[in-house]
mmCIF file with all atom_site columns, C-alpha atoms and ligand atoms in Angstrom:
data_model
loop_
_atom_site.group_PDB
_atom_site.id
_atom_site.type_symbol
_atom_site.label_atom_id
_atom_site.label_alt_id
_atom_site.label_comp_id
_atom_site.label_asym_id
_atom_site.label_entity_id
_atom_site.label_seq_id
_atom_site.pdbx_PDB_ins_code
_atom_site.Cartn_x
_atom_site.Cartn_y
_atom_site.Cartn_z
_atom_site.occupancy
_atom_site.B_iso_or_equiv
_atom_site.pdbx_formal_charge
_atom_site.auth_seq_id
_atom_site.auth_comp_id
_atom_site.auth_asym_id
_atom_site.auth_atom_id
_atom_site.pdbx_PDB_model_num
ATOM   1   C  CA  . MET A 1 1   ? -6.259  -22.487 11.621  1.00 58.00 ? 1   MET A CA  1
ATOM   2   C  CA  . ALA A 1 2   ? -9.332  -23.743 9.845   1.00 60.00 ? 2   ALA A CA  1
ATOM   3   C  CA  . ASP A 1 3   ? -11.403 -21.950 12.474  1.00 74.00 ? 3   ASP A CA  1
ATOM   4   C  CA  . ASP A 1 4   ? -9.635  -18.620 12.025  1.00 79.00 ? 4   ASP A CA  1
ATOM   5   C  CA  . PRO A 1 5   ? -11.603 -15.883 10.294  1.00 84.00 ? 5   PRO A CA  1
ATOM   6   C  CA  . ASN A 1 6   ? -10.330 -14.388 7.058   1.00 94.00 ? 6   ASN A CA  1
ATOM   7   C  CA  . ASP A 1 7   ? -11.467 -10.840 7.320   1.00 97.00 ? 7   ASP A CA  1
ATOM   8   C  CA  . ALA A 1 8   ? -10.186 -7.882  9.309   1.00 98.00 ? 8   ALA A CA  1
ATOM   9   C  CA  . THR A 1 9   ? -13.419 -5.908  8.798   1.00 97.00 ? 9   THR A CA  1
ATOM   10  C  CA  . PRO A 1 10  ? -14.988 -6.681  12.213  1.00 97.00 ? 10  PRO A CA  1
ATOM   11  C  CA  . PHE A 1 11  ? -11.874 -5.250  13.894  1.00 98.00 ? 11  PHE A CA  1
ATOM   12  C  CA  . LEU A 1 12  ? -11.977 -1.871  12.186  1.00 98.00 ? 12  LEU A CA  1
ATOM   13  C  CA  . PRO A 1 13  ? -13.031 1.021   14.439  1.00 98.00 ? 13  PRO A CA  1
ATOM   14  C  CA  . GLU A 1 14  ? -16.020 3.200   13.683  1.00 95.00 ? 14  GLU A CA  1
ATOM   15  C  CA  . ARG A 1 15  ? -13.944 6.350   13.946  1.00 94.00 ? 15  ARG A CA  1
ATOM   16  C  CA  . ARG A 1 16  ? -11.686 6.610   10.928  1.00 90.00 ? 16  ARG A CA  1
ATOM   17  C  CA  . SER A 1 17  ? -8.579  8.433   12.067  1.00 97.00 ? 17  SER A CA  1
ATOM   18  C  CA  . LEU A 1 18  ? -5.042  7.067   11.749  1.00 98.00 ? 18  LEU A CA  1
ATOM   19  C  CA  . LYS A 1 19  ? -4.730  6.949   15.524  1.00 97.00 ? 19  LYS A CA  1
ATOM   20  C  CA  . ALA A 1 20  ? -7.973  4.992   15.937  1.00 98.00 ? 20  ALA A CA  1
ATOM   21  C  CA  . LEU A 1 21  ? -7.056  2.627   13.118  1.00 98.00 ? 21  LEU A CA  1
ATOM   22  C  CA  . ARG A 1 22  ? -3.548  2.048   14.466  1.00 98.00 ? 22  ARG A CA  1
ATOM   23  C  CA  . GLU A 1 23  ? -4.861  1.271   17.940  1.00 98.00 ? 23  GLU A CA  1
ATOM   24  C  CA  . ALA A 1 24  ? -7.593  -1.043  16.672  1.00 98.00 ? 24  ALA A CA  1
ATOM   25  C  CA  . ALA A 1 25  ? -5.185  -2.885  14.379  1.00 98.00 ? 25  ALA A CA  1
ATOM   26  C  CA  . GLN A 1 26  ? -3.165  -3.940  17.419  1.00 98.00 ? 26  GLN A CA  1
ATOM   27  C  CA  . GLY A 1 27  ? -6.057  -6.195  18.384  1.00 98.00 ? 27  GLY A CA  1
ATOM   28  C  CA  . CYS A 1 28  ? -6.795  -7.556  14.935  1.00 98.00 ? 28  CYS A CA  1
ATOM   29  C  CA  . ARG A 1 29  ? -7.437  -11.286 14.793  1.00 97.00 ? 29  ARG A CA  1
ATOM   30  C  CA  . GLY A 1 30  ? -8.775  -11.210 11.258  1.00 97.00 ? 30  GLY A CA  1
ATOM   31  C  CA  . CYS A 1 31  ? -6.592  -14.129 10.166  1.00 97.00 ? 31  CYS A CA  1
ATOM   32  C  CA  . HIS A 1 32  ? -4.135  -16.549 11.744  1.00 97.00 ? 32  HIS A CA  1
ATOM   33  C  CA  . LEU A 1 33  ? -0.996  -14.440 11.122  1.00 97.00 ? 33  LEU A CA  1
ATOM   34  C  CA  . TRP A 1 34  ? -1.176  -12.605 14.445  1.00 97.00 ? 34  TRP A CA  1
ATOM   35  C  CA  . ARG A 1 35  ? -0.447  -15.754 16.441  1.00 96.00 ? 35  ARG A CA  1
ATOM   36  C  CA  . PRO A 1 36  ? 3.323   -16.261 15.972  1.00 96.00 ? 36  PRO A CA  1
ATOM   37  C  CA  . ALA A 1 37  ? 4.063   -12.579 15.259  1.00 98.00 ? 37  ALA A CA  1
ATOM   38  C  CA  . THR A 1 38  ? 5.174   -10.103 17.921  1.00 98.00 ? 38  THR A CA  1
ATOM   39  C  CA  . GLN A 1 39  ? 2.742   -7.343  17.063  1.00 98.00 ? 39  GLN A CA  1
ATOM   40  C  CA  . THR A 1 40  ? 0.766   -5.612  14.357  1.00 98.00 ? 40  THR A CA  1
ATOM   41  C  CA  . VAL A 1 41  ? 2.910   -3.309  12.248  1.00 98.00 ? 41  VAL A CA  1
ATOM   42  C  CA  . PHE A 1 42  ? 0.596   -0.574  11.110  1.00 98.00 ? 42  PHE A CA  1
ATOM   43  C  CA  . GLY A 1 43  ? 1.391   2.174   8.628   1.00 98.00 ? 43  GLY A CA  1
ATOM   44  C  CA  . GLU A 1 44  ? 3.429   5.194   9.655   1.00 98.00 ? 44  GLU A CA  1
ATOM   45  C  CA  . GLY A 1 45  ? 3.258   8.769   8.515   1.00 98.00 ? 45  GLY A CA  1
ATOM   46  C  CA  . ARG A 1 46  ? 1.054   11.815  8.525   1.00 97.00 ? 46  ARG A CA  1
ATOM   47  C  CA  . ARG A 1 47  ? -2.502  12.012  7.337   1.00 97.00 ? 47  ARG A CA  1
ATOM   48  C  CA  . SER A 1 48  ? -1.447  14.942  5.180   1.00 97.00 ? 48  SER A CA  1
ATOM   49  C  CA  . SER A 1 49  ? 1.171   12.886  3.293   1.00 98.00 ? 49  SER A CA  1
ATOM   50  C  CA  . ARG A 1 50  ? 0.916   13.370  -0.460  1.00 97.00 ? 50  ARG A CA  1
ATOM   51  C  CA  . LEU A 1 51  ? 2.769   10.154  -1.154  1.00 98.00 ? 51  LEU A CA  1
ATOM   52  C  CA  . MET A 1 52  ? 1.910   6.683   0.115   1.00 98.00 ? 52  MET A CA  1
ATOM   53  C  CA  . LEU A 1 53  ? 4.197   3.691   -0.369  1.00 98.00 ? 53  LEU A CA  1
ATOM   54  C  CA  . VAL A 1 54  ? 2.847   0.203   0.118   1.00 98.00 ? 54  VAL A CA  1
ATOM   55  C  CA  . GLY A 1 55  ? 5.038   -2.856  0.618   1.00 98.00 ? 55  GLY A CA  1
ATOM   56  C  CA  . GLU A 1 56  ? 4.272   -6.510  1.177   1.00 98.00 ? 56  GLU A CA  1
ATOM   57  C  CA  . GLN A 1 57  ? 4.469   -7.177  4.907   1.00 97.00 ? 57  GLN A CA  1
ATOM   58  C  CA  . PRO A 1 58  ? 6.698   -6.353  7.875   1.00 97.00 ? 58  PRO A CA  1
ATOM   59  C  CA  . GLY A 1 59  ? 9.955   -8.282  8.136   1.00 96.00 ? 59  GLY A CA  1
ATOM   60  C  CA  . ASP A 1 60  ? 11.821  -9.589  11.153  1.00 96.00 ? 60  ASP A CA  1
ATOM   61  C  CA  . ARG A 1 61  ? 13.076  -6.171  12.336  1.00 96.00 ? 61  ARG A CA  1
ATOM   62  C  CA  . GLU A 1 62  ? 9.767   -4.483  11.691  1.00 97.00 ? 62  GLU A CA  1
ATOM   63  C  CA  . ASP A 1 63  ? 7.927   -7.147  13.661  1.00 98.00 ? 63  ASP A CA  1
ATOM   64  C  CA  . LEU A 1 64  ? 10.176  -6.528  16.667  1.00 97.00 ? 64  LEU A CA  1
ATOM   65  C  CA  . ALA A 1 65  ? 10.145  -2.734  16.367  1.00 98.00 ? 65  ALA A CA  1
ATOM   66  C  CA  . GLY A 1 66  ? 6.456   -2.384  15.498  1.00 98.00 ? 66  GLY A CA  1
ATOM   67  C  CA  . LYS A 1 67  ? 7.332   0.022   12.674  1.00 97.00 ? 67  LYS A CA  1
ATOM   68  C  CA  . PRO A 1 68  ? 7.374   -0.472  8.914   1.00 98.00 ? 68  PRO A CA  1
ATOM   69  C  CA  . PHE A 1 69  ? 10.573  -0.352  6.843   1.00 97.00 ? 69  PHE A CA  1
ATOM   70  C  CA  . VAL A 1 70  ? 13.119  -0.165  9.658   1.00 96.00 ? 70  VAL A CA  1
ATOM   71  C  CA  . GLY A 1 71  ? 15.236  -3.163  8.599   1.00 93.00 ? 71  GLY A CA  1
ATOM   72  C  CA  . PRO A 1 72  ? 17.736  -3.531  5.718   1.00 94.00 ? 72  PRO A CA  1
ATOM   73  C  CA  . ALA A 1 73  ? 15.007  -3.113  3.073   1.00 96.00 ? 73  ALA A CA  1
ATOM   74  C  CA  . GLY A 1 74  ? 13.915  0.047   4.872   1.00 97.00 ? 74  GLY A CA  1
ATOM   75  C  CA  . ARG A 1 75  ? 17.416  1.440   4.530   1.00 97.00 ? 75  ARG A CA  1
ATOM   76  C  CA  . GLU A 1 76  ? 17.259  0.788   0.784   1.00 97.00 ? 76  GLU A CA  1
ATOM   77  C  CA  . LEU A 1 77  ? 13.917  2.534   0.671   1.00 98.00 ? 77  LEU A CA  1
ATOM   78  C  CA  . ASP A 1 78  ? 15.401  5.531   2.496   1.00 97.00 ? 78  ASP A CA  1
ATOM   79  C  CA  . ARG A 1 79  ? 18.255  5.694   -0.027  1.00 97.00 ? 79  ARG A CA  1
ATOM   80  C  CA  . GLY A 1 80  ? 15.822  5.527   -2.923  1.00 98.00 ? 80  GLY A CA  1
ATOM   81  C  CA  . LEU A 1 81  ? 13.607  8.233   -1.474  1.00 97.00 ? 81  LEU A CA  1
ATOM   82  C  CA  . GLU A 1 82  ? 16.567  10.471  -0.791  1.00 97.00 ? 82  GLU A CA  1
ATOM   83  C  CA  . ALA A 1 83  ? 17.908  9.956   -4.335  1.00 97.00 ? 83  ALA A CA  1
ATOM   84  C  CA  . ALA A 1 84  ? 14.460  10.786  -5.703  1.00 96.00 ? 84  ALA A CA  1
ATOM   85  C  CA  . GLY A 1 85  ? 14.344  13.980  -3.654  1.00 95.00 ? 85  GLY A CA  1
ATOM   86  C  CA  . ILE A 1 86  ? 11.745  13.138  -1.053  1.00 94.00 ? 86  ILE A CA  1
ATOM   87  C  CA  . GLU A 1 87  ? 12.099  12.826  2.688   1.00 94.00 ? 87  GLU A CA  1
ATOM   88  C  CA  . ARG A 1 88  ? 10.853  9.701   4.399   1.00 95.00 ? 88  ARG A CA  1
ATOM   89  C  CA  . ARG A 1 89  ? 8.938   11.749  6.947   1.00 95.00 ? 89  ARG A CA  1
ATOM   90  C  CA  . ASP A 1 90  ? 6.915   13.282  4.116   1.00 95.00 ? 90  ASP A CA  1
ATOM   91  C  CA  . ALA A 1 91  ? 5.630   9.895   2.978   1.00 97.00 ? 91  ALA A CA  1
ATOM   92  C  CA  . TYR A 1 92  ? 3.138   7.491   4.485   1.00 98.00 ? 92  TYR A CA  1
ATOM   93  C  CA  . LEU A 1 93  ? 4.617   3.981   4.616   1.00 98.00 ? 93  LEU A CA  1
ATOM   94  C  CA  . THR A 1 94  ? 2.603   0.843   5.032   1.00 98.00 ? 94  THR A CA  1
ATOM   95  C  CA  . ASN A 1 95  ? 2.186   -2.773  3.953   1.00 98.00 ? 95  ASN A CA  1
ATOM   96  C  CA  . VAL A 1 96  ? -0.575  -4.844  2.424   1.00 98.00 ? 96  VAL A CA  1
ATOM   97  C  CA  . VAL A 1 97  ? -0.317  -7.344  5.289   1.00 98.00 ? 97  VAL A CA  1
ATOM   98  C  CA  . LYS A 1 98  ? 0.212   -6.025  8.811   1.00 98.00 ? 98  LYS A CA  1
ATOM   99  C  CA  . HIS A 1 99  ? 1.685   -9.091  10.527  1.00 98.00 ? 99  HIS A CA  1
ATOM   100 C  CA  . PHE A 1 100 ? 5.018   -10.757 9.782   1.00 98.00 ? 100 PHE A CA  1
ATOM   101 C  CA  . LYS A 1 101 ? 4.580   -14.163 8.140   1.00 98.00 ? 101 LYS A CA  1
ATOM   102 C  CA  . PHE A 1 102 ? 7.580   -16.398 8.666   1.00 97.00 ? 102 PHE A CA  1
ATOM   103 C  CA  . GLU A 1 103 ? 8.878   -19.887 9.073   1.00 97.00 ? 103 GLU A CA  1
ATOM   104 C  CA  . GLN A 1 104 ? 11.017  -20.603 12.139  1.00 95.00 ? 104 GLN A CA  1
ATOM   105 C  CA  . ARG A 1 105 ? 14.308  -22.303 11.237  1.00 95.00 ? 105 ARG A CA  1
ATOM   106 C  CA  . GLY A 1 106 ? 16.410  -22.719 14.325  1.00 95.00 ? 106 GLY A CA  1
ATOM   107 C  CA  . LYS A 1 107 ? 16.804  -19.235 15.726  1.00 93.00 ? 107 LYS A CA  1
ATOM   108 C  CA  . ARG A 1 108 ? 16.056  -17.561 12.405  1.00 95.00 ? 108 ARG A CA  1
ATOM   109 C  CA  . ARG A 1 109 ? 12.671  -16.422 11.222  1.00 97.00 ? 109 ARG A CA  1
ATOM   110 C  CA  . ILE A 1 110 ? 12.498  -16.754 7.457   1.00 96.00 ? 110 ILE A CA  1
ATOM   111 C  CA  . HIS A 1 111 ? 10.122  -14.518 5.511   1.00 95.00 ? 111 HIS A CA  1
ATOM   112 C  CA  . GLN A 1 112 ? 7.246   -16.277 3.798   1.00 96.00 ? 112 GLN A CA  1
ATOM   113 C  CA  . THR A 1 113 ? 5.185   -14.695 1.096   1.00 96.00 ? 113 THR A CA  1
ATOM   114 C  CA  . PRO A 1 114 ? 1.624   -14.129 2.271   1.00 97.00 ? 114 PRO A CA  1
ATOM   115 C  CA  . ARG A 1 115 ? -1.040  -16.137 0.501   1.00 96.00 ? 115 ARG A CA  1
ATOM   116 C  CA  . ARG A 1 116 ? -3.976  -14.691 -1.299  1.00 95.00 ? 116 ARG A CA  1
ATOM   117 C  CA  . PHE A 1 117 ? -6.484  -15.352 1.513   1.00 96.00 ? 117 PHE A CA  1
ATOM   118 C  CA  . GLU A 1 118 ? -4.181  -13.649 4.027   1.00 97.00 ? 118 GLU A CA  1
ATOM   119 C  CA  . ILE A 1 119 ? -3.830  -10.608 1.780   1.00 98.00 ? 119 ILE A CA  1
ATOM   120 C  CA  . HIS A 1 120 ? -7.577  -10.554 1.267   1.00 97.00 ? 120 HIS A CA  1
ATOM   121 C  CA  . ALA A 1 121 ? -8.155  -10.736 5.043   1.00 98.00 ? 121 ALA A CA  1
ATOM   122 C  CA  . CYS A 1 122 ? -5.868  -7.783  5.721   1.00 98.00 ? 122 CYS A CA  1
ATOM   123 C  CA  . THR A 1 123 ? -6.908  -5.505  2.855   1.00 97.00 ? 123 THR A CA  1
ATOM   124 C  CA  . PRO A 1 124 ? -9.587  -3.636  4.864   1.00 98.00 ? 124 PRO A CA  1
ATOM   125 C  CA  . TRP A 1 125 ? -6.796  -1.968  6.879   1.00 98.00 ? 125 TRP A CA  1
ATOM   126 C  CA  . LEU A 1 126 ? -5.075  -0.717  3.755   1.00 98.00 ? 126 LEU A CA  1
ATOM   127 C  CA  . GLU A 1 127 ? -8.364  0.443   2.278   1.00 97.00 ? 127 GLU A CA  1
ATOM   128 C  CA  . ALA A 1 128 ? -9.007  2.407   5.463   1.00 98.00 ? 128 ALA A CA  1
ATOM   129 C  CA  . GLU A 1 129 ? -5.528  3.956   5.319   1.00 98.00 ? 129 GLU A CA  1
ATOM   130 C  CA  . LEU A 1 130 ? -6.144  5.007   1.717   1.00 98.00 ? 130 LEU A CA  1
ATOM   131 C  CA  . GLU A 1 131 ? -9.509  6.450   2.680   1.00 97.00 ? 131 GLU A CA  1
ATOM   132 C  CA  . VAL A 1 132 ? -8.024  8.545   5.501   1.00 98.00 ? 132 VAL A CA  1
ATOM   133 C  CA  . VAL A 1 133 ? -4.759  9.667   3.889   1.00 98.00 ? 133 VAL A CA  1
ATOM   134 C  CA  . LYS A 1 134 ? -6.119  10.064  0.351   1.00 98.00 ? 134 LYS A CA  1
ATOM   135 C  CA  . PRO A 1 135 ? -2.630  10.284  -1.104  1.00 98.00 ? 135 PRO A CA  1
ATOM   136 C  CA  . GLU A 1 136 ? -2.057  12.148  -4.326  1.00 98.00 ? 136 GLU A CA  1
ATOM   137 C  CA  . ALA A 1 137 ? 0.496   9.530   -5.301  1.00 98.00 ? 137 ALA A CA  1
ATOM   138 C  CA  . LEU A 1 138 ? 0.539   5.838   -4.484  1.00 98.00 ? 138 LEU A CA  1
ATOM   139 C  CA  . VAL A 1 139 ? 3.572   3.647   -5.104  1.00 98.00 ? 139 VAL A CA  1
ATOM   140 C  CA  . LEU A 1 140 ? 3.252   -0.122  -4.848  1.00 98.00 ? 140 LEU A CA  1
ATOM   141 C  CA  . LEU A 1 141 ? 6.484   -1.801  -3.853  1.00 98.00 ? 141 LEU A CA  1
ATOM   142 C  CA  . GLY A 1 142 ? 6.883   -5.306  -5.236  1.00 98.00 ? 142 GLY A CA  1
ATOM   143 C  CA  . ALA A 1 143 ? 4.679   -7.890  -6.881  1.00 97.00 ? 143 ALA A CA  1
ATOM   144 C  CA  . VAL A 1 144 ? 2.603   -8.769  -3.828  1.00 97.00 ? 144 VAL A CA  1
ATOM   145 C  CA  . ALA A 1 145 ? 1.477   -5.179  -3.218  1.00 98.00 ? 145 ALA A CA  1
ATOM   146 C  CA  . ALA A 1 146 ? 1.010   -4.477  -6.925  1.00 98.00 ? 146 ALA A CA  1
ATOM   147 C  CA  . LYS A 1 147 ? -1.045  -7.596  -7.585  1.00 97.00 ? 147 LYS A CA  1
ATOM   148 C  CA  . ALA A 1 148 ? -3.115  -7.046  -4.444  1.00 96.00 ? 148 ALA A CA  1
ATOM   149 C  CA  . LEU A 1 149 ? -4.185  -3.594  -5.596  1.00 97.00 ? 149 LEU A CA  1
ATOM   150 C  CA  . LEU A 1 150 ? -3.948  -3.751  -9.376  1.00 97.00 ? 150 LEU A CA  1
ATOM   151 C  CA  . GLY A 1 151 ? -5.016  -7.337  -10.063 1.00 96.00 ? 151 GLY A CA  1
ATOM   152 C  CA  . SER A 1 152 ? -3.242  -10.668 -10.249 1.00 95.00 ? 152 SER A CA  1
ATOM   153 C  CA  . SER A 1 153 ? -2.243  -10.252 -13.901 1.00 97.00 ? 153 SER A CA  1
ATOM   154 C  CA  . PHE A 1 154 ? -0.189  -7.094  -13.199 1.00 98.00 ? 154 PHE A CA  1
ATOM   155 C  CA  . LYS A 1 155 ? 3.521   -7.602  -13.803 1.00 98.00 ? 155 LYS A CA  1
ATOM   156 C  CA  . VAL A 1 156 ? 5.912   -5.256  -11.995 1.00 98.00 ? 156 VAL A CA  1
ATOM   157 C  CA  . THR A 1 157 ? 8.782   -6.280  -14.253 1.00 96.00 ? 157 THR A CA  1
ATOM   158 C  CA  . GLN A 1 158 ? 6.868   -5.037  -17.309 1.00 97.00 ? 158 GLN A CA  1
ATOM   159 C  CA  . HIS A 1 159 ? 5.333   -1.891  -15.867 1.00 98.00 ? 159 HIS A CA  1
ATOM   160 C  CA  . ARG A 1 160 ? 7.687   -0.638  -13.165 1.00 98.00 ? 160 ARG A CA  1
ATOM   161 C  CA  . GLY A 1 161 ? 8.167   3.119   -13.164 1.00 98.00 ? 161 GLY A CA  1
ATOM   162 C  CA  . GLU A 1 162 ? 5.127   3.775   -15.359 1.00 98.00 ? 162 GLU A CA  1
ATOM   163 C  CA  . LEU A 1 163 ? 2.322   6.094   -14.375 1.00 98.00 ? 163 LEU A CA  1
ATOM   164 C  CA  . LEU A 1 164 ? -0.688  3.809   -14.288 1.00 98.00 ? 164 LEU A CA  1
ATOM   165 C  CA  . ASP A 1 165 ? -4.319  4.454   -14.893 1.00 96.00 ? 165 ASP A CA  1
ATOM   166 C  CA  . SER A 1 166 ? -6.076  3.586   -11.632 1.00 97.00 ? 166 SER A CA  1
ATOM   167 C  CA  . GLU A 1 167 ? -8.795  4.956   -9.399  1.00 96.00 ? 167 GLU A CA  1
ATOM   168 C  CA  . LEU A 1 168 ? -6.715  4.296   -6.291  1.00 97.00 ? 168 LEU A CA  1
ATOM   169 C  CA  . ALA A 1 169 ? -5.089  7.749   -6.462  1.00 98.00 ? 169 ALA A CA  1
ATOM   170 C  CA  . PRO A 1 170 ? -4.451  10.506  -9.030  1.00 98.00 ? 170 PRO A CA  1
ATOM   171 C  CA  . ILE A 1 171 ? -0.899  9.188   -9.502  1.00 98.00 ? 171 ILE A CA  1
ATOM   172 C  CA  . VAL A 1 172 ? -0.274  5.448   -9.230  1.00 98.00 ? 172 VAL A CA  1
ATOM   173 C  CA  . SER A 1 173 ? 2.908   3.577   -9.969  1.00 98.00 ? 173 SER A CA  1
ATOM   174 C  CA  . ALA A 1 174 ? 4.637   0.316   -9.113  1.00 98.00 ? 174 ALA A CA  1
ATOM   175 C  CA  . THR A 1 175 ? 8.238   -0.683  -8.708  1.00 98.00 ? 175 THR A CA  1
ATOM   176 C  CA  . ILE A 1 176 ? 10.288  -3.400  -7.064  1.00 98.00 ? 176 ILE A CA  1
ATOM   177 C  CA  . HIS A 1 177 ? 10.276  -3.997  -3.345  1.00 98.00 ? 177 HIS A CA  1
ATOM   178 C  CA  . PRO A 1 178 ? 13.519  -2.528  -1.935  1.00 98.00 ? 178 PRO A CA  1
ATOM   179 C  CA  . SER A 1 179 ? 14.432  -5.975  -0.555  1.00 96.00 ? 179 SER A CA  1
ATOM   180 C  CA  . ALA A 1 180 ? 15.010  -7.014  -4.199  1.00 97.00 ? 180 ALA A CA  1
ATOM   181 C  CA  . ILE A 1 181 ? 18.069  -4.732  -4.225  1.00 98.00 ? 181 ILE A CA  1
ATOM   182 C  CA  . LEU A 1 182 ? 19.545  -6.734  -1.356  1.00 96.00 ? 182 LEU A CA  1
ATOM   183 C  CA  . ARG A 1 183 ? 18.975  -10.009 -3.205  1.00 96.00 ? 183 ARG A CA  1
ATOM   184 C  CA  . GLN A 1 184 ? 21.070  -9.005  -6.233  1.00 97.00 ? 184 GLN A CA  1
ATOM   185 C  CA  . ARG A 1 185 ? 24.022  -11.336 -6.811  1.00 96.00 ? 185 ARG A CA  1
ATOM   186 C  CA  . ASP A 1 186 ? 26.869  -8.794  -6.607  1.00 97.00 ? 186 ASP A CA  1
ATOM   187 C  CA  . ASP A 1 187 ? 27.719  -5.181  -5.867  1.00 97.00 ? 187 ASP A CA  1
ATOM   188 C  CA  . ALA A 1 188 ? 27.465  -4.045  -9.491  1.00 98.00 ? 188 ALA A CA  1
ATOM   189 C  CA  . ALA A 1 189 ? 23.975  -5.513  -9.821  1.00 98.00 ? 189 ALA A CA  1
ATOM   190 C  CA  . ARG A 1 190 ? 22.962  -3.925  -6.518  1.00 98.00 ? 190 ARG A CA  1
ATOM   191 C  CA  . VAL A 1 191 ? 24.147  -0.507  -7.691  1.00 98.00 ? 191 VAL A CA  1
ATOM   192 C  CA  . ARG A 1 192 ? 22.199  -0.891  -10.963 1.00 98.00 ? 192 ARG A CA  1
ATOM   193 C  CA  . GLU A 1 193 ? 19.035  -1.947  -9.176  1.00 98.00 ? 193 GLU A CA  1
ATOM   194 C  CA  . ARG A 1 194 ? 19.406  0.850   -6.640  1.00 98.00 ? 194 ARG A CA  1
ATOM   195 C  CA  . GLU A 1 195 ? 19.628  3.403   -9.441  1.00 98.00 ? 195 GLU A CA  1
ATOM   196 C  CA  . ALA A 1 196 ? 16.669  1.884   -11.280 1.00 98.00 ? 196 ALA A CA  1
ATOM   197 C  CA  . PHE A 1 197 ? 14.622  1.963   -8.063  1.00 98.00 ? 197 PHE A CA  1
ATOM   198 C  CA  . ALA A 1 198 ? 15.452  5.625   -7.468  1.00 98.00 ? 198 ALA A CA  1
ATOM   199 C  CA  . ALA A 1 199 ? 14.571  6.412   -11.089 1.00 98.00 ? 199 ALA A CA  1
ATOM   200 C  CA  . ASP A 1 200 ? 11.155  4.759   -10.660 1.00 98.00 ? 200 ASP A CA  1
ATOM   201 C  CA  . LEU A 1 201 ? 10.512  6.823   -7.527  1.00 98.00 ? 201 LEU A CA  1
ATOM   202 C  CA  . ARG A 1 202 ? 11.683  9.965   -9.296  1.00 97.00 ? 202 ARG A CA  1
ATOM   203 C  CA  . VAL A 1 203 ? 8.964   9.538   -11.941 1.00 98.00 ? 203 VAL A CA  1
ATOM   204 C  CA  . VAL A 1 204 ? 6.373   9.763   -9.195  1.00 98.00 ? 204 VAL A CA  1
ATOM   205 C  CA  . VAL A 1 205 ? 8.051   12.646  -7.395  1.00 96.00 ? 205 VAL A CA  1
ATOM   206 C  CA  . GLU A 1 206 ? 8.158   14.593  -10.659 1.00 96.00 ? 206 GLU A CA  1
ATOM   207 C  CA  . ALA A 1 207 ? 4.521   13.812  -11.371 1.00 96.00 ? 207 ALA A CA  1
ATOM   208 C  CA  . LEU A 1 208 ? 3.670   15.047  -7.861  1.00 95.00 ? 208 LEU A CA  1
ATOM   209 C  CA  . GLY A 1 209 ? 5.469   18.282  -8.616  1.00 92.00 ? 209 GLY A CA  1
ATOM   210 C  CA  . ALA A 1 210 ? 3.249   18.714  -11.627 1.00 63.00 ? 210 ALA A CA  1
ATOM   211 C  CA  . VAL A 1 211 ? -0.043  18.208  -9.739  1.00 59.00 ? 211 VAL A CA  1
HETATM 212 S  S1  . SF4 B 2 .   ? -2.397  -10.053 9.075   1.00 71.85 ? 301 SF4 B S1  1
HETATM 213 FE FE1 . SF4 B 2 .   ? -3.944  -8.454  8.925   1.00 71.85 ? 301 SF4 B FE1 1
HETATM 214 S  S2  . SF4 B 2 .   ? -5.928  -9.521  8.982   1.00 71.85 ? 301 SF4 B S2  1
HETATM 215 FE FE2 . SF4 B 2 .   ? -4.346  -10.954 9.713   1.00 71.85 ? 301 SF4 B FE2 1
HETATM 216 S  S3  . SF4 B 2 .   ? -4.418  -10.673 11.953  1.00 71.85 ? 301 SF4 B S3  1
HETATM 217 FE FE3 . SF4 B 2 .   ? -2.808  -9.342  11.128  1.00 71.85 ? 301 SF4 B FE3 1
HETATM 218 S  S4  . SF4 B 2 .   ? -3.779  -7.333  10.890  1.00 71.85 ? 301 SF4 B S4  1
HETATM 219 FE FE4 . SF4 B 2 .   ? -5.410  -8.857  11.065  1.00 71.85 ? 301 SF4 B FE4 1
#
């Protein structure tokens, strides 16, 4: 791994369209994470999307399907979007890191949080997605995405659901990653977190309505 590069930049295509980016990302070898993973999981959605949501990295299901947010966390995201009054197909969904990082334990692949150098290596893809889509609203899902784009001192727990001052997009906000709902200890806590997540998304949807 010491010989692996830590930068996706050389793999970015000259032509900046979502199709060209998605195709080029399939061949990215910008860090070591591509080796054990099944495939690159690039962002999904239309260039004209007004809302972009950015998570941490694909999970087990996403790695197999090649699509973001199709596993259990994706279902929570769908519920949150629906409760906030926005359709999934109207949003652009992506992750900070495009390959699944995991530890193999028996037959199970256990999610591992990407490290800073891996996030740094993969950021050029996200920057290119932002450049092409130019969303009016950007929502960062979870601490990894929020810290990657807003700085390492940003705390989701303190600032979730706030409209933030950032040059990334006219409307920028952060909330939990939907997988955090699944990790709650009981049903009551899950319901509370689900409602809080939807409320955070609603703030952004309402701000979009006001643009
Ligand atoms: S994680 Fe990102 S930088 Fe690393 S190989 Fe995959 S697409 Fe490239």
